[in-house]
Amino acid sequence: MGNVVRGAVAFVPSERCQRFLVGDLKEMPLDRTLDLSSRQLRRLPVRASAFDELVKLYLSDNHLSNLPPELRNLQKLQLLALDFNYFEELPLVVCSLVQLNILYLGNNRLYRLPKELRQLTELKTLWLETNCFTKFPQVICELPNIKTLHLGYNQLRSLPTELERLEELRSIWLAGNLLNDFPPVLLKMHYLEVIDVDRNHIRQFPSLACLRGLKLVIYDHNPCVNAPMVADGVRRVGRWADSSDDEEDEDDGKVAKAGVKAQGSLEENE
């Protein structure tokens, strides 16, 4: 019953109704973290933008499709979670938060990113999984400090050659896309440590032995006729498409992907 009431109240823009959803928001949280996740919000209370010392803001699992311009007041914000909402385009005000290190945008309806995203030069982790991208967002290639990039479960068919510019990139997650070939640009990115191309349409893998920094490659659930060759010590997760998968292989994939979730938690707590 509580969720039904919250859902009804979310449509009412009055200040009193907003307080019912998010509380009074009178004082800056002592840990400089504000969590308004799962409140059925359809708009961000302007009062939240008054906390100009805020470092982390969680707005996950709401009904947001836009953000107020006052959000630019949060110039010390380092983490912004907007996943599981209804954004079709990234609000430009997000691109004014130049201290952002971590940006969660997964499980929305995004199909492109604005060129203004290049202003986020401190961004290290970007989650864009389960959106509507049919082409790789080119502006990502202009984010010099990106270390972790999640673009799984979109509709990507290729990666741009410009991706090679991202010399800080260490892990790229591309599961559940429409890749027919292993992206050639990745063979030039010797500093990559993790490559996930699980659940694509790749039929043949090139040798990955040239990738000196590689530690993990996930290639399971592809119709491949070979397994990628890797250097000694590199962990592979995946088998031939026409062989029976055993439970151990499945468990390896789950452990590997659970590891990146744990890594995200560690980044948030830094």
PDB file of C-alpha atoms in Angstrom:
ATOM      1  CA  MET A   1       0.000   0.000   0.000  1.00  0.00           C
ATOM      2  CA  GLY A   2       2.895   2.334   0.781  1.00  0.00           C
ATOM      3  CA  ASN A   3       4.229   2.082  -2.779  1.00  0.00           C
ATOM      4  CA  VAL A   4       0.784   2.807  -4.197  1.00  0.00           C
ATOM      5  CA  VAL A   5       0.539   5.967  -2.097  1.00  0.00           C
ATOM      6  CA  ARG A   6       4.052   7.035  -3.082  1.00  0.00           C
ATOM      7  CA  GLY A   7       3.223   6.459  -6.730  1.00  0.00           C
ATOM      8  CA  ALA A   8       0.149   8.686  -6.494  1.00  0.00           C
ATOM      9  CA  VAL A   9       1.949  11.393  -4.516  1.00  0.00           C
ATOM     10  CA  ALA A  10       4.789  11.432  -7.064  1.00  0.00           C
ATOM     11  CA  PHE A  11       2.420  13.067  -9.573  1.00  0.00           C
ATOM     12  CA  VAL A  12       1.684  15.984  -7.233  1.00  0.00           C
ATOM     13  CA  PRO A  13       4.298  18.759  -7.457  1.00  0.00           C
ATOM     14  CA  SER A  14       3.483  20.490  -4.163  1.00  0.00           C
ATOM     15  CA  GLU A  15       6.284  20.955  -1.635  1.00  0.00           C
ATOM     16  CA  ARG A  16       4.354  18.995   0.978  1.00  0.00           C
ATOM     17  CA  CYS A  17       4.025  15.984  -1.294  1.00  0.00           C
ATOM     18  CA  GLN A  18       7.697  16.129  -2.172  1.00  0.00           C
ATOM     19  CA  ARG A  19       8.577  16.076   1.536  1.00  0.00           C
ATOM     20  CA  PHE A  20       6.487  12.919   1.857  1.00  0.00           C
ATOM     21  CA  LEU A  21       8.674  11.258  -0.775  1.00  0.00           C
ATOM     22  CA  VAL A  22      12.130  12.448   0.273  1.00  0.00           C
ATOM     23  CA  GLY A  23      11.844  13.868   3.779  1.00  0.00           C
ATOM     24  CA  ASP A  24      12.657  17.412   4.828  1.00  0.00           C
ATOM     25  CA  LEU A  25      16.171  17.693   3.336  1.00  0.00           C
ATOM     26  CA  LYS A  26      16.979  20.493   5.757  1.00  0.00           C
ATOM     27  CA  GLU A  27      20.621  19.781   6.488  1.00  0.00           C
ATOM     28  CA  MET A  28      23.667  18.570   4.615  1.00  0.00           C
ATOM     29  CA  PRO A  29      24.275  14.854   5.395  1.00  0.00           C
ATOM     30  CA  LEU A  30      27.358  14.448   7.555  1.00  0.00           C
ATOM     31  CA  ASP A  31      28.948  12.001   5.111  1.00  0.00           C
ATOM     32  CA  ARG A  32      28.164  14.340   2.179  1.00  0.00           C
ATOM     33  CA  THR A  33      26.135  11.529   0.589  1.00  0.00           C
ATOM     34  CA  LEU A  34      22.463  11.806  -0.352  1.00  0.00           C
ATOM     35  CA  ASP A  35      20.557   8.665  -1.286  1.00  0.00           C
ATOM     36  CA  LEU A  36      17.158   9.262  -2.891  1.00  0.00           C
ATOM     37  CA  SER A  37      16.977   5.918  -4.663  1.00  0.00           C
ATOM     38  CA  SER A  38      13.680   4.049  -5.069  1.00  0.00           C
ATOM     39  CA  ARG A  39      11.448   6.976  -4.030  1.00  0.00           C
ATOM     40  CA  GLN A  40       9.288   6.989  -7.202  1.00  0.00           C
ATOM     41  CA  LEU A  41      10.509  10.507  -7.917  1.00  0.00           C
ATOM     42  CA  ARG A  42       9.404  12.139 -11.157  1.00  0.00           C
ATOM     43  CA  ARG A  43      11.424  15.264 -10.491  1.00  0.00           C
ATOM     44  CA  LEU A  44      14.389  16.046  -8.301  1.00  0.00           C
ATOM     45  CA  PRO A  45      13.491  18.324  -5.388  1.00  0.00           C
ATOM     46  CA  VAL A  46      15.311  21.618  -5.938  1.00  0.00           C
ATOM     47  CA  ARG A  47      16.263  21.592  -2.261  1.00  0.00           C
ATOM     48  CA  ALA A  48      18.675  18.723  -2.972  1.00  0.00           C
ATOM     49  CA  SER A  49      20.686  21.044  -5.215  1.00  0.00           C
ATOM     50  CA  ALA A  50      21.322  23.408  -2.300  1.00  0.00           C
ATOM     51  CA  PHE A  51      23.819  21.008  -0.680  1.00  0.00           C
ATOM     52  CA  ASP A  52      26.850  22.388  -2.501  1.00  0.00           C
ATOM     53  CA  GLU A  53      29.271  20.257  -0.456  1.00  0.00           C
ATOM     54  CA  LEU A  54      27.639  17.027  -1.615  1.00  0.00           C
ATOM     55  CA  VAL A  55      30.073  14.393  -2.939  1.00  0.00           C
ATOM     56  CA  LYS A  56      27.733  11.482  -3.757  1.00  0.00           C
ATOM     57  CA  LEU A  57      24.156  11.604  -5.040  1.00  0.00           C
ATOM     58  CA  TYR A  58      22.114   8.445  -5.642  1.00  0.00           C
ATOM     59  CA  LEU A  59      18.934   8.832  -7.702  1.00  0.00           C
ATOM     60  CA  SER A  60      18.653   5.240  -8.926  1.00  0.00           C
ATOM     61  CA  ASP A  61      15.362   3.434  -9.519  1.00  0.00           C
ATOM     62  CA  ASN A  62      13.032   6.402  -9.856  1.00  0.00           C
ATOM     63  CA  HIS A  63      10.887   7.799 -12.684  1.00  0.00           C
ATOM     64  CA  LEU A  64      13.191  10.651 -13.687  1.00  0.00           C
ATOM     65  CA  SER A  65      13.463  11.808 -17.289  1.00  0.00           C
ATOM     66  CA  ASN A  66      15.045  15.221 -16.680  1.00  0.00           C
ATOM     67  CA  LEU A  67      16.945  17.159 -14.028  1.00  0.00           C
ATOM     68  CA  PRO A  68      16.679  20.766 -12.831  1.00  0.00           C
ATOM     69  CA  PRO A  69      19.320  23.324 -13.903  1.00  0.00           C
ATOM     70  CA  GLU A  70      20.027  23.974 -10.207  1.00  0.00           C
ATOM     71  CA  LEU A  71      21.909  20.661 -10.118  1.00  0.00           C
ATOM     72  CA  ARG A  72      24.947  22.553 -11.428  1.00  0.00           C
ATOM     73  CA  ASN A  73      25.361  23.955  -7.917  1.00  0.00           C
ATOM     74  CA  LEU A  74      26.813  20.586  -6.869  1.00  0.00           C
ATOM     75  CA  GLN A  75      30.300  21.330  -8.162  1.00  0.00           C
ATOM     76  CA  LYS A  76      31.979  18.985  -5.670  1.00  0.00           C
ATOM     77  CA  LEU A  77      29.942  15.981  -6.750  1.00  0.00           C
ATOM     78  CA  GLN A  78      32.131  12.981  -7.559  1.00  0.00           C
ATOM     79  CA  LEU A  79      29.518  10.235  -7.936  1.00  0.00           C
ATOM     80  CA  LEU A  80      26.115  10.502  -9.601  1.00  0.00           C
ATOM     81  CA  ALA A  81      23.813   7.481  -9.941  1.00  0.00           C
ATOM     82  CA  LEU A  82      20.981   7.883 -12.462  1.00  0.00           C
ATOM     83  CA  ASP A  83      20.522   4.227 -13.376  1.00  0.00           C
ATOM     84  CA  PHE A  84      17.092   2.595 -13.632  1.00  0.00           C
ATOM     85  CA  ASN A  85      15.245   5.746 -14.677  1.00  0.00           C
ATOM     86  CA  TYR A  86      13.584   6.999 -17.874  1.00  0.00           C
ATOM     87  CA  PHE A  87      16.219   9.224 -19.473  1.00  0.00           C
ATOM     88  CA  GLU A  88      16.145   9.249 -23.279  1.00  0.00           C
ATOM     89  CA  GLU A  89      18.859  11.911 -23.415  1.00  0.00           C
ATOM     90  CA  LEU A  90      21.438  12.875 -20.829  1.00  0.00           C
ATOM     91  CA  PRO A  91      20.483  16.233 -19.260  1.00  0.00           C
ATOM     92  CA  LEU A  92      23.153  18.783 -20.153  1.00  0.00           C
ATOM     93  CA  VAL A  93      23.376  19.930 -16.555  1.00  0.00           C
ATOM     94  CA  VAL A  94      25.177  16.652 -15.764  1.00  0.00           C
ATOM     95  CA  CYS A  95      27.991  17.747 -18.081  1.00  0.00           C
ATOM     96  CA  SER A  96      28.587  20.802 -15.891  1.00  0.00           C
ATOM     97  CA  LEU A  97      29.572  18.626 -12.899  1.00  0.00           C
ATOM     98  CA  VAL A  98      33.239  18.618 -13.813  1.00  0.00           C
ATOM     99  CA  GLN A  99      34.492  16.792 -10.691  1.00  0.00           C
ATOM    100  CA  LEU A 100      32.522  13.624 -11.453  1.00  0.00           C
ATOM    101  CA  ASN A 101      34.579  10.438 -11.186  1.00  0.00           C
ATOM    102  CA  ILE A 102      31.770   7.879 -11.436  1.00  0.00           C
ATOM    103  CA  LEU A 103      28.587   8.169 -13.506  1.00  0.00           C
ATOM    104  CA  TYR A 104      25.903   5.470 -13.498  1.00  0.00           C
ATOM    105  CA  LEU A 105      23.521   5.689 -16.464  1.00  0.00           C
ATOM    106  CA  GLY A 106      22.580   2.047 -16.971  1.00  0.00           C
ATOM    107  CA  ASN A 107      19.037   0.805 -17.555  1.00  0.00           C
ATOM    108  CA  ASN A 108      17.652   3.943 -19.119  1.00  0.00           C
ATOM    109  CA  ARG A 109      16.512   4.718 -22.676  1.00  0.00           C
ATOM    110  CA  LEU A 110      19.583   6.573 -23.887  1.00  0.00           C
ATOM    111  CA  TYR A 111      20.438   6.367 -27.583  1.00  0.00           C
ATOM    112  CA  ARG A 112      23.087   9.101 -27.789  1.00  0.00           C
ATOM    113  CA  LEU A 113      25.311  11.252 -25.578  1.00  0.00           C
ATOM    114  CA  PRO A 114      25.806  15.026 -25.897  1.00  0.00           C
ATOM    115  CA  LYS A 115      29.150  16.407 -27.082  1.00  0.00           C
ATOM    116  CA  GLU A 116      29.280  18.382 -23.833  1.00  0.00           C
ATOM    117  CA  LEU A 117      30.119  15.141 -22.023  1.00  0.00           C
ATOM    118  CA  ARG A 118      33.751  15.806 -23.018  1.00  0.00           C
ATOM    119  CA  GLN A 119      33.822  18.389 -20.212  1.00  0.00           C
ATOM    120  CA  LEU A 120      33.907  15.563 -17.658  1.00  0.00           C
ATOM    121  CA  THR A 121      37.662  15.080 -17.910  1.00  0.00           C
ATOM    122  CA  GLU A 122      37.914  13.586 -14.402  1.00  0.00           C
ATOM    123  CA  LEU A 123      35.482  10.765 -15.203  1.00  0.00           C
ATOM    124  CA  LYS A 124      36.995   7.347 -14.483  1.00  0.00           C
ATOM    125  CA  THR A 125      34.009   4.979 -14.488  1.00  0.00           C
ATOM    126  CA  LEU A 126      31.056   5.159 -16.885  1.00  0.00           C
ATOM    127  CA  TRP A 127      28.147   2.685 -16.824  1.00  0.00           C
ATOM    128  CA  LEU A 128      25.898   2.709 -19.899  1.00  0.00           C
ATOM    129  CA  GLU A 129      24.669  -0.882 -19.943  1.00  0.00           C
ATOM    130  CA  THR A 130      21.108  -1.754 -21.031  1.00  0.00           C
ATOM    131  CA  ASN A 131      20.293   1.330 -23.041  1.00  0.00           C
ATOM    132  CA  CYS A 132      19.406   1.886 -26.705  1.00  0.00           C
ATOM    133  CA  PHE A 133      22.756   2.688 -28.332  1.00  0.00           C
ATOM    134  CA  THR A 134      23.072   1.397 -31.907  1.00  0.00           C
ATOM    135  CA  LYS A 135      26.379   3.224 -32.454  1.00  0.00           C
ATOM    136  CA  PHE A 136      29.268   3.694 -30.068  1.00  0.00           C
ATOM    137  CA  PRO A 137      28.979   7.213 -28.548  1.00  0.00           C
ATOM    138  CA  GLN A 138      31.978   8.945 -30.132  1.00  0.00           C
ATOM    139  CA  VAL A 139      32.295  11.517 -27.364  1.00  0.00           C
ATOM    140  CA  ILE A 140      33.499   8.779 -25.001  1.00  0.00           C
ATOM    141  CA  CYS A 141      36.774   8.799 -26.955  1.00  0.00           C
ATOM    142  CA  GLU A 142      37.347  12.321 -25.610  1.00  0.00           C
ATOM    143  CA  LEU A 143      37.299  11.305 -21.933  1.00  0.00           C
ATOM    144  CA  PRO A 144      41.040  10.953 -21.218  1.00  0.00           C
ATOM    145  CA  ASN A 145      40.835   9.427 -17.731  1.00  0.00           C
ATOM    146  CA  ILE A 146      38.254   6.687 -18.296  1.00  0.00           C
ATOM    147  CA  LYS A 147      39.412   3.442 -16.687  1.00  0.00           C
ATOM    148  CA  THR A 148      36.221   1.348 -16.693  1.00  0.00           C
ATOM    149  CA  LEU A 149      33.598   1.426 -19.441  1.00  0.00           C
ATOM    150  CA  HIS A 150      30.359  -0.587 -19.356  1.00  0.00           C
ATOM    151  CA  LEU A 151      28.384  -0.725 -22.601  1.00  0.00           C
ATOM    152  CA  GLY A 152      26.847  -4.162 -22.319  1.00  0.00           C
ATOM    153  CA  TYR A 153      23.356  -5.007 -23.580  1.00  0.00           C
ATOM    154  CA  ASN A 154      23.031  -2.327 -26.213  1.00  0.00           C
ATOM    155  CA  GLN A 155      22.949  -2.829 -29.999  1.00  0.00           C
ATOM    156  CA  LEU A 156      26.543  -2.041 -30.938  1.00  0.00           C
ATOM    157  CA  ARG A 157      27.992  -3.644 -34.070  1.00  0.00           C
ATOM    158  CA  SER A 158      31.474  -2.084 -34.004  1.00  0.00           C
ATOM    159  CA  LEU A 159      33.872   0.142 -32.077  1.00  0.00           C
ATOM    160  CA  PRO A 160      35.563   3.265 -33.488  1.00  0.00           C
ATOM    161  CA  THR A 161      39.314   3.407 -34.125  1.00  0.00           C
ATOM    162  CA  GLU A 162      39.427   6.547 -31.981  1.00  0.00           C
ATOM    163  CA  LEU A 163      38.899   4.375 -28.902  1.00  0.00           C
ATOM    164  CA  GLU A 164      42.651   3.761 -29.012  1.00  0.00           C
ATOM    165  CA  ARG A 165      43.132   7.278 -27.595  1.00  0.00           C
ATOM    166  CA  LEU A 166      41.889   6.135 -24.183  1.00  0.00           C
ATOM    167  CA  GLU A 167      45.253   5.115 -22.759  1.00  0.00           C
ATOM    168  CA  GLU A 168      43.893   4.943 -19.198  1.00  0.00           C
ATOM    169  CA  LEU A 169      41.175   2.434 -20.114  1.00  0.00           C
ATOM    170  CA  ARG A 170      41.706  -0.837 -18.261  1.00  0.00           C
ATOM    171  CA  SER A 171      38.391  -2.693 -18.591  1.00  0.00           C
ATOM    172  CA  ILE A 172      35.722  -2.679 -21.280  1.00  0.00           C
ATOM    173  CA  TRP A 173      32.445  -4.597 -20.906  1.00  0.00           C
ATOM    174  CA  LEU A 174      30.560  -5.264 -24.149  1.00  0.00           C
ATOM    175  CA  ALA A 175      28.395  -8.308 -23.379  1.00  0.00           C
ATOM    176  CA  GLY A 176      25.054  -8.682 -25.108  1.00  0.00           C
ATOM    177  CA  ASN A 177      25.705  -6.535 -28.168  1.00  0.00           C
ATOM    178  CA  LEU A 178      25.664  -7.348 -31.903  1.00  0.00           C
ATOM    179  CA  LEU A 179      29.369  -7.688 -32.601  1.00  0.00           C
ATOM    180  CA  ASN A 180      30.015 -10.059 -35.526  1.00  0.00           C
ATOM    181  CA  ASP A 181      33.781  -9.671 -35.295  1.00  0.00           C
ATOM    182  CA  PHE A 182      36.198  -9.048 -32.477  1.00  0.00           C
ATOM    183  CA  PRO A 183      36.756  -5.242 -32.583  1.00  0.00           C
ATOM    184  CA  PRO A 184      40.169  -4.651 -34.266  1.00  0.00           C
ATOM    185  CA  VAL A 185      40.838  -1.513 -32.240  1.00  0.00           C
ATOM    186  CA  LEU A 186      41.063  -3.581 -29.045  1.00  0.00           C
ATOM    187  CA  LEU A 187      44.121  -5.370 -30.457  1.00  0.00           C
ATOM    188  CA  LYS A 188      45.972  -2.052 -30.334  1.00  0.00           C
ATOM    189  CA  MET A 189      45.080  -1.318 -26.703  1.00  0.00           C
ATOM    190  CA  HIS A 190      47.911  -3.141 -24.939  1.00  0.00           C
ATOM    191  CA  TYR A 191      47.040  -1.620 -21.570  1.00  0.00           C
ATOM    192  CA  LEU A 192      43.606  -3.285 -21.371  1.00  0.00           C
ATOM    193  CA  GLU A 193      43.277  -5.704 -18.458  1.00  0.00           C
ATOM    194  CA  VAL A 194      39.669  -6.929 -18.900  1.00  0.00           C
ATOM    195  CA  ILE A 195      37.723  -7.524 -22.122  1.00  0.00           C
ATOM    196  CA  ASP A 196      34.152  -8.842 -21.962  1.00  0.00           C
ATOM    197  CA  VAL A 197      32.509  -9.771 -25.276  1.00  0.00           C
ATOM    198  CA  ASP A 198      30.164 -12.403 -23.839  1.00  0.00           C
ATOM    199  CA  ARG A 199      26.866 -13.001 -25.700  1.00  0.00           C
ATOM    200  CA  ASN A 200      27.748 -11.463 -29.057  1.00  0.00           C
ATOM    201  CA  HIS A 201      27.901 -13.032 -32.552  1.00  0.00           C
ATOM    202  CA  ILE A 202      31.650 -13.442 -32.935  1.00  0.00           C
ATOM    203  CA  ARG A 203      32.508 -16.514 -35.019  1.00  0.00           C
ATOM    204  CA  GLN A 204      36.293 -16.340 -34.947  1.00  0.00           C
ATOM    205  CA  PHE A 205      38.719 -14.813 -32.490  1.00  0.00           C
ATOM    206  CA  PRO A 206      42.144 -13.398 -33.352  1.00  0.00           C
ATOM    207  CA  SER A 207      45.102 -14.070 -31.100  1.00  0.00           C
ATOM    208  CA  LEU A 208      45.092 -11.803 -28.043  1.00  0.00           C
ATOM    209  CA  ALA A 209      48.630 -12.784 -27.027  1.00  0.00           C
ATOM    210  CA  CYS A 210      49.859  -9.344 -28.105  1.00  0.00           C
ATOM    211  CA  LEU A 211      47.871  -7.639 -25.317  1.00  0.00           C
ATOM    212  CA  ARG A 212      50.595  -7.430 -22.687  1.00  0.00           C
ATOM    213  CA  GLY A 213      48.369  -6.074 -19.929  1.00  0.00           C
ATOM    214  CA  LEU A 214      45.475  -8.488 -20.403  1.00  0.00           C
ATOM    215  CA  LYS A 215      44.364 -10.406 -17.304  1.00  0.00           C
ATOM    216  CA  LEU A 216      40.835 -11.592 -18.172  1.00  0.00           C
ATOM    217  CA  VAL A 217      38.870 -12.169 -21.372  1.00  0.00           C
ATOM    218  CA  ILE A 218      35.222 -13.295 -21.297  1.00  0.00           C
ATOM    219  CA  TYR A 219      34.041 -14.666 -24.639  1.00  0.00           C
ATOM    220  CA  ASP A 220      31.343 -17.159 -23.651  1.00  0.00           C
ATOM    221  CA  HIS A 221      28.053 -17.552 -25.566  1.00  0.00           C
ATOM    222  CA  ASN A 222      29.485 -16.667 -28.986  1.00  0.00           C
ATOM    223  CA  PRO A 223      29.130 -18.982 -32.019  1.00  0.00           C
ATOM    224  CA  CYS A 224      32.921 -19.111 -32.270  1.00  0.00           C
ATOM    225  CA  VAL A 225      34.931 -21.843 -33.990  1.00  0.00           C
ATOM    226  CA  ASN A 226      37.998 -21.203 -31.871  1.00  0.00           C
ATOM    227  CA  ALA A 227      39.037 -19.900 -28.484  1.00  0.00           C
ATOM    228  CA  PRO A 228      41.194 -16.754 -28.409  1.00  0.00           C
ATOM    229  CA  MET A 229      44.890 -17.405 -27.868  1.00  0.00           C
ATOM    230  CA  VAL A 230      46.244 -15.462 -24.895  1.00  0.00           C
ATOM    231  CA  ALA A 231      49.568 -15.005 -23.126  1.00  0.00           C
ATOM    232  CA  ASP A 232      50.541 -17.099 -20.129  1.00  0.00           C
ATOM    233  CA  GLY A 233      48.649 -16.166 -16.976  1.00  0.00           C
ATOM    234  CA  VAL A 234      45.632 -14.649 -18.735  1.00  0.00           C
ATOM    235  CA  ARG A 235      42.311 -16.061 -17.555  1.00  0.00           C
ATOM    236  CA  ARG A 236      39.756 -17.027 -20.180  1.00  0.00           C
ATOM    237  CA  VAL A 237      36.024 -17.553 -19.576  1.00  0.00           C
ATOM    238  CA  GLY A 238      34.220 -19.305 -22.407  1.00  0.00           C
ATOM    239  CA  ARG A 239      34.107 -22.426 -24.519  1.00  0.00           C
ATOM    240  CA  TRP A 240      33.399 -23.431 -28.075  1.00  0.00           C
ATOM    241  CA  ALA A 241      29.814 -22.745 -29.127  1.00  0.00           C
ATOM    242  CA  ASP A 242      29.223 -26.333 -30.307  1.00  0.00           C
ATOM    243  CA  SER A 243      30.557 -27.875 -27.082  1.00  0.00           C
ATOM    244  CA  SER A 244      28.500 -28.576 -23.992  1.00  0.00           C
ATOM    245  CA  ASP A 245      29.078 -25.935 -21.323  1.00  0.00           C
ATOM    246  CA  ASP A 246      29.729 -27.272 -17.866  1.00  0.00           C
ATOM    247  CA  GLU A 247      28.807 -25.685 -14.586  1.00  0.00           C
ATOM    248  CA  GLU A 248      32.388 -24.680 -13.901  1.00  0.00           C
ATOM    249  CA  ASP A 249      32.496 -22.442 -16.983  1.00  0.00           C
ATOM    250  CA  GLU A 250      29.223 -20.791 -16.042  1.00  0.00           C
ATOM    251  CA  ASP A 251      30.452 -20.224 -12.508  1.00  0.00           C
ATOM    252  CA  ASP A 252      33.678 -18.648 -13.787  1.00  0.00           C
ATOM    253  CA  GLY A 253      31.687 -16.116 -15.787  1.00  0.00           C
ATOM    254  CA  LYS A 254      29.472 -15.273 -12.854  1.00  0.00           C
ATOM    255  CA  VAL A 255      32.442 -14.845 -10.530  1.00  0.00           C
ATOM    256  CA  ALA A 256      34.219 -12.598 -13.017  1.00  0.00           C
ATOM    257  CA  LYS A 257      31.198 -10.351 -13.450  1.00  0.00           C
ATOM    258  CA  ALA A 258      30.497 -10.275  -9.744  1.00  0.00           C
ATOM    259  CA  GLY A 259      34.044  -9.050  -9.353  1.00  0.00           C
ATOM    260  CA  VAL A 260      33.384  -5.914 -11.363  1.00  0.00           C
ATOM    261  CA  LYS A 261      30.325  -5.150  -9.223  1.00  0.00           C
ATOM    262  CA  ALA A 262      32.548  -5.412  -6.173  1.00  0.00           C
ATOM    263  CA  GLN A 263      35.085  -3.164  -7.866  1.00  0.00           C
ATOM    264  CA  GLY A 264      32.366  -0.567  -8.400  1.00  0.00           C
ATOM    265  CA  SER A 265      31.543  -0.653  -4.710  1.00  0.00           C
ATOM    266  CA  LEU A 266      35.184  -0.159  -3.821  1.00  0.00           C
ATOM    267  CA  GLU A 267      35.420   2.840  -6.167  1.00  0.00           C
ATOM    268  CA  GLU A 268      32.390   4.397  -4.519  1.00  0.00           C
ATOM    269  CA  ASN A 269      33.987   4.051  -1.093  1.00  0.00           C
ATOM    270  CA  GLU A 270      37.317   5.592  -2.060  1.00  0.00           C
TER     271      GLU A 270
END
